[in-house]
mmCIF file of C-alpha atoms and ligand atoms in Angstrom:
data_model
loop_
_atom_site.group_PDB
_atom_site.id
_atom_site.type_symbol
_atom_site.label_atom_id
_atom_site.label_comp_id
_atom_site.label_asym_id
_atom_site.label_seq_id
_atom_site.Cartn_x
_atom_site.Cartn_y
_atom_site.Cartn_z
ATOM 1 C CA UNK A 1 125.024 93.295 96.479
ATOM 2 C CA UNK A 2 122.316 95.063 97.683
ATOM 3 C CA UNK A 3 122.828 99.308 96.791
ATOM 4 C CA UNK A 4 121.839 101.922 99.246
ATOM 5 C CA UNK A 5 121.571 104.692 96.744
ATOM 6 C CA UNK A 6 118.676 102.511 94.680
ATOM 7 C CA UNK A 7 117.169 102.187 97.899
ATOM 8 C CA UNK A 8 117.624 98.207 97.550
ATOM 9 C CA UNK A 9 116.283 95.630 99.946
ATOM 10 C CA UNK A 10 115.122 92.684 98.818
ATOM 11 C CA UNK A 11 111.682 90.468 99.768
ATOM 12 C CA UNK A 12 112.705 87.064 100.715
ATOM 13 C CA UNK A 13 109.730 85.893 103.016
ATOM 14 C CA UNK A 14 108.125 83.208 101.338
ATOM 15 C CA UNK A 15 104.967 83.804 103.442
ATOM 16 C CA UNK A 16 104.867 87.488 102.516
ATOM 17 C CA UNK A 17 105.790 86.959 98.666
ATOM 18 C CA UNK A 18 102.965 84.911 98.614
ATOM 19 C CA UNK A 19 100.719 87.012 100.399
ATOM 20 C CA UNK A 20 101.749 89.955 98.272
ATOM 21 C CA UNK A 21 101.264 88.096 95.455
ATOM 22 C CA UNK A 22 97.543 87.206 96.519
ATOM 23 C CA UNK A 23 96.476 90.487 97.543
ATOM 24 C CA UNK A 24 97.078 91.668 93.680
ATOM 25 C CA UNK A 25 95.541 88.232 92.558
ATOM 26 C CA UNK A 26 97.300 88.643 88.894
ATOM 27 C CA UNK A 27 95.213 87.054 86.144
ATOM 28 C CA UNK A 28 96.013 85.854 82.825
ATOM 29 C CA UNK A 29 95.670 89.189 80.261
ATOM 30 C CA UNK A 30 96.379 91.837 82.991
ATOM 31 C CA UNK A 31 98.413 94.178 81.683
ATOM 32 C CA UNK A 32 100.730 94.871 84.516
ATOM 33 C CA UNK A 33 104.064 96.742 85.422
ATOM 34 C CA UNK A 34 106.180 96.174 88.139
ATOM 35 C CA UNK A 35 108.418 99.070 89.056
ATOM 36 C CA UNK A 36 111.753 97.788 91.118
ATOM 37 C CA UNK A 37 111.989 93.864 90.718
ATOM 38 C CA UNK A 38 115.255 94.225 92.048
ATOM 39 C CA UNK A 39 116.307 90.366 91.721
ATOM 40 C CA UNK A 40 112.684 89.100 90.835
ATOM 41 C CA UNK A 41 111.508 87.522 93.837
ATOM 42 C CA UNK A 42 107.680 89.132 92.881
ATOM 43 C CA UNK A 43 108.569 89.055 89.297
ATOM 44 C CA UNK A 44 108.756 85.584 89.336
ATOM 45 C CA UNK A 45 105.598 84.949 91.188
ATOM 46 C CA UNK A 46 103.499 87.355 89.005
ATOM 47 C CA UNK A 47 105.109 85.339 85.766
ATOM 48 C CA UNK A 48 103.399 82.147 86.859
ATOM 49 C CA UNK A 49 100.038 83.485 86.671
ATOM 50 C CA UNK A 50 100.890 86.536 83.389
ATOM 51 C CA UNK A 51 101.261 85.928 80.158
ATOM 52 C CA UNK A 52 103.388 89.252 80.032
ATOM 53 C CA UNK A 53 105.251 91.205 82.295
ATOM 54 C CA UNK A 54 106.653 94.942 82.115
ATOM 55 C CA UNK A 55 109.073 96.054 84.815
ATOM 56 C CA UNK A 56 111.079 99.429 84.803
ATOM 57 C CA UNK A 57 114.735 98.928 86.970
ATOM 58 C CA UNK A 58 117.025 101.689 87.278
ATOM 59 C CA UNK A 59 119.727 99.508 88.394
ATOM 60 C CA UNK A 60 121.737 98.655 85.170
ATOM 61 C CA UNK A 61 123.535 95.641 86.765
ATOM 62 C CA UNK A 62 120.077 94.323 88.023
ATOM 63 C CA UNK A 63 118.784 94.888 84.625
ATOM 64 C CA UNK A 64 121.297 92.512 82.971
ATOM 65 C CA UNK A 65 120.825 89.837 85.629
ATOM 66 C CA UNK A 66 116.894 90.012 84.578
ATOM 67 C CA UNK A 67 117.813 89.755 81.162
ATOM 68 C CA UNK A 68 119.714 86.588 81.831
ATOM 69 C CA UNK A 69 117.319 85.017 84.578
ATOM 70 C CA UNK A 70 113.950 85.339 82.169
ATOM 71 C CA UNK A 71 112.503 85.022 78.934
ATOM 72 C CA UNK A 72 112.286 88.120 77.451
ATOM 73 C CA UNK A 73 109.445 87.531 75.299
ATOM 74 C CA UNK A 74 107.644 87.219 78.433
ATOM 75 C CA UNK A 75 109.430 89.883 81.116
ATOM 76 C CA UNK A 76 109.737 92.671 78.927
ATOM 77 C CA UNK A 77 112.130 95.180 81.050
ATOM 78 C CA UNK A 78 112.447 98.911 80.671
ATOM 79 C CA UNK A 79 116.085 99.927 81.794
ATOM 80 C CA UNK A 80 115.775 103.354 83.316
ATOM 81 C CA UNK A 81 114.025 105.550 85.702
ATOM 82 C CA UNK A 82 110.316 105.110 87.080
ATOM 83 C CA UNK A 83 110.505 108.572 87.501
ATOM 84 C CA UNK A 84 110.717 109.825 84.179
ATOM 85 C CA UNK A 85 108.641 106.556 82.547
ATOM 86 C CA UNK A 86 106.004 107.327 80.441
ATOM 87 C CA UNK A 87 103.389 105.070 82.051
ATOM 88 C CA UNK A 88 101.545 105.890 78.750
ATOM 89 C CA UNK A 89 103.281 103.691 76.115
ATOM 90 C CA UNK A 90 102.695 100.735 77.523
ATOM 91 C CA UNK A 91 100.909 98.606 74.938
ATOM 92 C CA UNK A 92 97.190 98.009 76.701
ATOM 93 C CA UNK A 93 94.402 95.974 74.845
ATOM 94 C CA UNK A 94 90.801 97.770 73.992
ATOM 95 C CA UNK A 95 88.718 98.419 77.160
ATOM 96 C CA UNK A 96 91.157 97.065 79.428
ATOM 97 C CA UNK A 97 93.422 99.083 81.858
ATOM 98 C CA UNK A 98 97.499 99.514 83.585
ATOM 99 C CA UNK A 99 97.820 97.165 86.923
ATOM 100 C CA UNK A 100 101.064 98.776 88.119
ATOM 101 C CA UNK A 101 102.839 97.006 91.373
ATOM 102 C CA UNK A 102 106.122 97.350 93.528
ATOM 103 C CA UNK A 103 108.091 97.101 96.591
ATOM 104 C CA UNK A 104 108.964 100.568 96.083
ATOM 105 C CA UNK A 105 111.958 102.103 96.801
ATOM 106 C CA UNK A 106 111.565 104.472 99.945
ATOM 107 C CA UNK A 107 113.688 107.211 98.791
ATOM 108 C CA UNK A 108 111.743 108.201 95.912
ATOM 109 C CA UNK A 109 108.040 107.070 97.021
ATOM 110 C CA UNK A 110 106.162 110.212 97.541
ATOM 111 C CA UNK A 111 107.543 111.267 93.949
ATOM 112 C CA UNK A 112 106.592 107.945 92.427
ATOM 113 C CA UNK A 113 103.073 108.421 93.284
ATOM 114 C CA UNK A 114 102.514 112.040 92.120
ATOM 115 C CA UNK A 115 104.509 111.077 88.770
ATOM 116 C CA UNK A 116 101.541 108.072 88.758
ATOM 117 C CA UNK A 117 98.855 110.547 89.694
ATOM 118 C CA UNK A 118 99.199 111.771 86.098
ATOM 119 C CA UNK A 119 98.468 108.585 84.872
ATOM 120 C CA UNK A 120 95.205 107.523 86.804
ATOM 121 C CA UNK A 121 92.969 107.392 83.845
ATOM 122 C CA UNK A 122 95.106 104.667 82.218
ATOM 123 C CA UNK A 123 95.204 102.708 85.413
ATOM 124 C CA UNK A 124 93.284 99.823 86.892
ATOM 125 C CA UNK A 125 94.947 99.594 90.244
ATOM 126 C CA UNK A 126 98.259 99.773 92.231
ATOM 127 C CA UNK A 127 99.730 97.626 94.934
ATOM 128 C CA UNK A 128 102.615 99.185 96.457
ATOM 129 C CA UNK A 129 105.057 98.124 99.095
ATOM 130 C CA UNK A 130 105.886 101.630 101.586
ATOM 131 C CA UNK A 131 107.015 102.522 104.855
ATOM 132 C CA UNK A 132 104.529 101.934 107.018
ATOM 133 C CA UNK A 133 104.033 105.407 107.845
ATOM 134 C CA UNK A 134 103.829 106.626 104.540
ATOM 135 C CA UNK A 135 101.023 104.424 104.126
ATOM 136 C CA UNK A 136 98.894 105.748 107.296
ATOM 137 C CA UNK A 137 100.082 109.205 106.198
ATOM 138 C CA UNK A 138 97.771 108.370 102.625
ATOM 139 C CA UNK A 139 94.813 106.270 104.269
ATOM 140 C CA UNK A 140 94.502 108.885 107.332
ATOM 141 C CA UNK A 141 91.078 110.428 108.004
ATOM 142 C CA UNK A 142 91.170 114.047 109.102
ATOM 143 C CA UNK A 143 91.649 115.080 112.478
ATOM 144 C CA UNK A 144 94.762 112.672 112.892
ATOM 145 C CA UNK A 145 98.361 113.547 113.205
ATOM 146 C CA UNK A 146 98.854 111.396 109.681
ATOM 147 C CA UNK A 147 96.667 113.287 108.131
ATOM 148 C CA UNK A 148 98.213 115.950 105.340
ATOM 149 C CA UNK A 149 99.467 117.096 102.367
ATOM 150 C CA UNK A 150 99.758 113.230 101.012
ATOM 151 C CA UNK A 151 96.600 111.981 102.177
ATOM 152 C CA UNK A 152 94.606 114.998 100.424
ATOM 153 C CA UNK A 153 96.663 114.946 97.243
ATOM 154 C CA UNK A 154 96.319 111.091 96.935
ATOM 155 C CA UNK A 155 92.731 110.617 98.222
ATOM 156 C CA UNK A 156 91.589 113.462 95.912
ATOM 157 C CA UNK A 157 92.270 110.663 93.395
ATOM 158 C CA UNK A 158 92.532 107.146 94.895
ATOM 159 C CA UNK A 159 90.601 105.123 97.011
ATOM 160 C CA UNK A 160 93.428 103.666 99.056
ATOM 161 C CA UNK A 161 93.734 101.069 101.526
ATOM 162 C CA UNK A 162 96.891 99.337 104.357
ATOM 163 C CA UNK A 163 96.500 95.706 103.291
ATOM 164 C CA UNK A 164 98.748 94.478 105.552
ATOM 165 C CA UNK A 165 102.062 95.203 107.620
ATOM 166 C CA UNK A 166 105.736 94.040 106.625
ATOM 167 C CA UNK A 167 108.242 93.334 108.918
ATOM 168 C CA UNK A 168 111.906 94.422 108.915
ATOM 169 C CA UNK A 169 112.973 90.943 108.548
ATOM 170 C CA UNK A 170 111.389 89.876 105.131
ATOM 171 C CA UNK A 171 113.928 91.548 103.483
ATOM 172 C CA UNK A 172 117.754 91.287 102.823
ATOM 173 C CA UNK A 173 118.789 93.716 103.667
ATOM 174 C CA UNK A 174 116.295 94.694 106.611
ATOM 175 C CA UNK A 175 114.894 97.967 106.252
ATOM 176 C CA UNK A 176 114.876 100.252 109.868
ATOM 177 C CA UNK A 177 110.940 100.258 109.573
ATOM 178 C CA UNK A 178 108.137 98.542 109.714
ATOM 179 C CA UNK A 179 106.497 98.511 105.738
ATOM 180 C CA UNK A 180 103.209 98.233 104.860
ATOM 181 C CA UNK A 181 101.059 96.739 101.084
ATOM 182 C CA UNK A 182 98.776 99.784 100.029
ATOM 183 C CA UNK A 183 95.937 99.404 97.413
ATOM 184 C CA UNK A 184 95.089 102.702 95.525
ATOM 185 C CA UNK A 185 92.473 102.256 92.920
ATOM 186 C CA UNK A 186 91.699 105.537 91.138
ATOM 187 C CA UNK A 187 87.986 106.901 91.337
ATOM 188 C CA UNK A 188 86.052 107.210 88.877
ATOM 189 C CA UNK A 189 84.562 110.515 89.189
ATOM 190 C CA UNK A 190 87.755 112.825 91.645
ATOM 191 C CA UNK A 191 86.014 115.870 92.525
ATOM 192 C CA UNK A 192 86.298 118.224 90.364
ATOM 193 C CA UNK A 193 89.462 120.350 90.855
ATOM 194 C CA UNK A 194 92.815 121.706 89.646
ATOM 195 C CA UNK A 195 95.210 119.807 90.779
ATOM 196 C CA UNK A 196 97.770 122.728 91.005
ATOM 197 C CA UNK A 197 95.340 124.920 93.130
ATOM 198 C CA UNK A 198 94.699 121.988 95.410
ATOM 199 C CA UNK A 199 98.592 121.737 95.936
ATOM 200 C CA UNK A 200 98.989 125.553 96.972
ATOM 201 C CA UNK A 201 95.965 125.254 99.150
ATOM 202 C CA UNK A 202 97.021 122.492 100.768
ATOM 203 C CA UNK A 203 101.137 122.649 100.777
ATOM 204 C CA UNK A 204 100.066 126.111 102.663
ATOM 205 C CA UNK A 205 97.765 124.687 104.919
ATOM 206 C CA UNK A 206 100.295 122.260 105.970
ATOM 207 C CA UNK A 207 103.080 124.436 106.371
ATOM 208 C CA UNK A 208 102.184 125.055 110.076
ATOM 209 C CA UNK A 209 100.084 122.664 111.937
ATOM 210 C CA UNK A 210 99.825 124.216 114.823
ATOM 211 C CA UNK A 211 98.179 127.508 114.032
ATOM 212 C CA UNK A 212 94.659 128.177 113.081
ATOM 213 C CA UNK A 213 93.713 127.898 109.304
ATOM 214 C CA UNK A 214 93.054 131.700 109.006
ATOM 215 C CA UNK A 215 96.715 132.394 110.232
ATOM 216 C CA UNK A 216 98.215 129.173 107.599
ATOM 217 C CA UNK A 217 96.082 130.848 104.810
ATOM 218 C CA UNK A 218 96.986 134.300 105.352
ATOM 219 C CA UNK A 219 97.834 136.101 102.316
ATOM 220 C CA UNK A 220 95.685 133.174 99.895
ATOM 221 C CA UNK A 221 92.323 133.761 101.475
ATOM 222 C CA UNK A 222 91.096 136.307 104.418
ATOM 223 C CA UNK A 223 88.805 134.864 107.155
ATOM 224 C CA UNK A 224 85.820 136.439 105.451
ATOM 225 C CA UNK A 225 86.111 134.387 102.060
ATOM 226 C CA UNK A 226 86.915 130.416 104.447
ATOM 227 C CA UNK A 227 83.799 131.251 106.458
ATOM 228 C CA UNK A 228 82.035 132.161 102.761
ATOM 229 C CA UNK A 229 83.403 129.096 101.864
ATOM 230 C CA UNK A 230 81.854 127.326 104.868
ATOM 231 C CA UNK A 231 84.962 126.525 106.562
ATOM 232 C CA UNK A 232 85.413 127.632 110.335
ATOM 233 C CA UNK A 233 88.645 130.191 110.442
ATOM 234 C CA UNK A 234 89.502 128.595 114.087
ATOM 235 C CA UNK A 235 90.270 124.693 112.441
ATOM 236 C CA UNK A 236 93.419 123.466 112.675
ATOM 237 C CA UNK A 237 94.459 122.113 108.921
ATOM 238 C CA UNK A 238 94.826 118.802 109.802
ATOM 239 C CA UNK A 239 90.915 118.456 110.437
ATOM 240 C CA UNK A 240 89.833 119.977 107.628
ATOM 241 C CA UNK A 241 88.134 117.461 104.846
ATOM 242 C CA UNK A 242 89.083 116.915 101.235
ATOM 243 C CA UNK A 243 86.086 118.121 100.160
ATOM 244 C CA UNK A 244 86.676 121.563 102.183
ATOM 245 C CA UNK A 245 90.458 121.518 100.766
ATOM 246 C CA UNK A 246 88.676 121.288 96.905
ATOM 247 C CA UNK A 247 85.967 124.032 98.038
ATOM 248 C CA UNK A 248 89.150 126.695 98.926
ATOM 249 C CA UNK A 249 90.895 125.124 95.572
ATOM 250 C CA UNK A 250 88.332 125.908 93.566
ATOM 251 C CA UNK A 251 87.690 129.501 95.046
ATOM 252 C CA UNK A 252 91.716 130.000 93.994
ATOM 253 C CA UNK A 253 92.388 131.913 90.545
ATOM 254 C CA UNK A 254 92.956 129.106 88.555
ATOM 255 C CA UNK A 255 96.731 128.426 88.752
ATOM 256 C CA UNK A 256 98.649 128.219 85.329
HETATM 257 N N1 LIG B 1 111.162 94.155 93.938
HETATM 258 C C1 LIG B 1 112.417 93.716 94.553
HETATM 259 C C2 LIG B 1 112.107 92.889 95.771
HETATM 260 O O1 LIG B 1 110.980 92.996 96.266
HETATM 261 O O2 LIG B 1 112.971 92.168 96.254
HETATM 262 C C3 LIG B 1 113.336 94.907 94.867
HETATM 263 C C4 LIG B 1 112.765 95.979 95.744
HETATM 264 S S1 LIG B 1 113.906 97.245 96.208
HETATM 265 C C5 LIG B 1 113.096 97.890 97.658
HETATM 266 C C6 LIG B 1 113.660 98.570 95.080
HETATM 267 C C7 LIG B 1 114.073 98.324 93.636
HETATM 268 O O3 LIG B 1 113.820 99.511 92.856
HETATM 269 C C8 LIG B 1 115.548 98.020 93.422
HETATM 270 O O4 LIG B 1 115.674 96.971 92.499
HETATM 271 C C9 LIG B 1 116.130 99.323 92.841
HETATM 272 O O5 LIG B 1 117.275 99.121 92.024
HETATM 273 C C10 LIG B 1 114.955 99.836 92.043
HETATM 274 N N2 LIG B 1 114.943 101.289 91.834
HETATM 275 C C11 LIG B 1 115.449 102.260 92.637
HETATM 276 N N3 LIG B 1 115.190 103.483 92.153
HETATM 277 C C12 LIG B 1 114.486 103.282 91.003
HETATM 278 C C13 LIG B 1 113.925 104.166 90.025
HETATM 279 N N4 LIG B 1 114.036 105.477 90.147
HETATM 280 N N5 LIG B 1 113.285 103.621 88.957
HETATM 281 C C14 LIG B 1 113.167 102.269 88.831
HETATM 282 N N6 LIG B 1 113.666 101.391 89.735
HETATM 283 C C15 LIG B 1 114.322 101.891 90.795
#
């Protein structure tokens, strides 16, 4: 029953449900949301230890089968689009924060964590289920070939971390790669920047990785203003920090 377009396949590993399930060590008055339980096979693990559960399912057929399979006074399910969901009206108690989970679907990851980025101030942490290469792509340290436009954008943010690797056959349908459990837990003080200048600066930057930064920043900044900047014109982007991506950001006009 599984649906390509939804980007379905489901966990069935025992092992790895449970180690999924202990890596996000749910607690009794966590506010939490699971985006994609699919058929429930983390839902129902995360239920044992909840008192309440949100999900958000786009799959309308999958949506009815959760409203059969649980209480509802306990799973309470949001039938549409991650998305578009406004992480904000979730009902959280005074002083206490969003835990948002998922074995996300790989089509729509890389939009699914921007659309979250919005939301880090009302967030505790995230446990996500990615390719495995999407995940290197956000932990990656400069000066590796993972290392771009979604590590700065996310790490600007997030303090992120590969829990553990996923093989194709946990799931039903297997997936053609290897996945991967990443932690992001929002910082508490990002440096300061506009988000929108950091995402010109660095979708530019990125847009060839094999030239110099002074010939990828051509027309944004001249090789006078990176080496006022502190930044050596001869780097290639991919070794150039987060905190020299902010510096050029914050040098930009500020973007509307
Ligand atoms: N959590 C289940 C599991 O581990 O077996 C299912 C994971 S499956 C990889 C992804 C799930 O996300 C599917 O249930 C799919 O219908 C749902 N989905 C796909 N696109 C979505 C979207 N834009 N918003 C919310 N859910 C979506």
């Amino acid at each position: 029953i599984a649906r390509k377009r939804f980007g379905q396949n489901f966990l069935t590993d025992k092992q790895v449900l449970q180690d999924i399930i202990q890596t996000i060590a749910p607690v009794s008055g966590d506010t939490m949301v699971e985006i994609g339980p699919g058929l429930g096979a983390m839902t129902r693990l995360l239920m044992d230890d909840l008192d309440q559960l949100h999900v958000v399912e786009l799959d309308r057929d999958l949506v009815v089968r959760l409203q059969k399979t649980f209480d509802q006074k306990k799973l309470l399910i949001h039938s549409g689009d991650a998305l578009q969901f406004d992480f904000g009206v979730l009902p959280v108690p005074a002083g206490k924060k969003l835990r948002v989970v998922g074995n996300l679907p790989y089509n729509i990851s890389s939009p699914l964590l921007f659309h979250l980025a919005s939301f880090t101030a009302l967030v505790q942490d995230q446990h996500f289920m990615l390719q495995k290469e999407v995940v290197e792509r956000m932990v990656a340290p400069p000066g590796g070939k993972s290392y771009g436009r979604l590590s700065v954008m996310l790490q600007w943010r997030y303090a992120m971390s590969l829990r553990f690797i996923v093989p194709p056959t946990a799931f039903d349908p297997p997936p053609r790669v290897e996945s991967a459990i990443v932690r992001m837990i929002p910082l508490e003080a990002p440096l300061a920047c506009n988000q929108q200048a950091l995402e010109q600066v660095v979708l530019k930057a990125f847009s060839m990785r094999r030239k110099v930064l002074r010939n990828c920043l051509a027309g944004m900044f001249t090789e006078n203003q990176l080496i006022d900047a502190g930044i050596d014109p001869t780097l290639r982007p991919e070794t150039v920090s987060l905190e020299q991506y902010v510096g050029l950001a914050n040098r930009l006009p500020v973007a509307v």
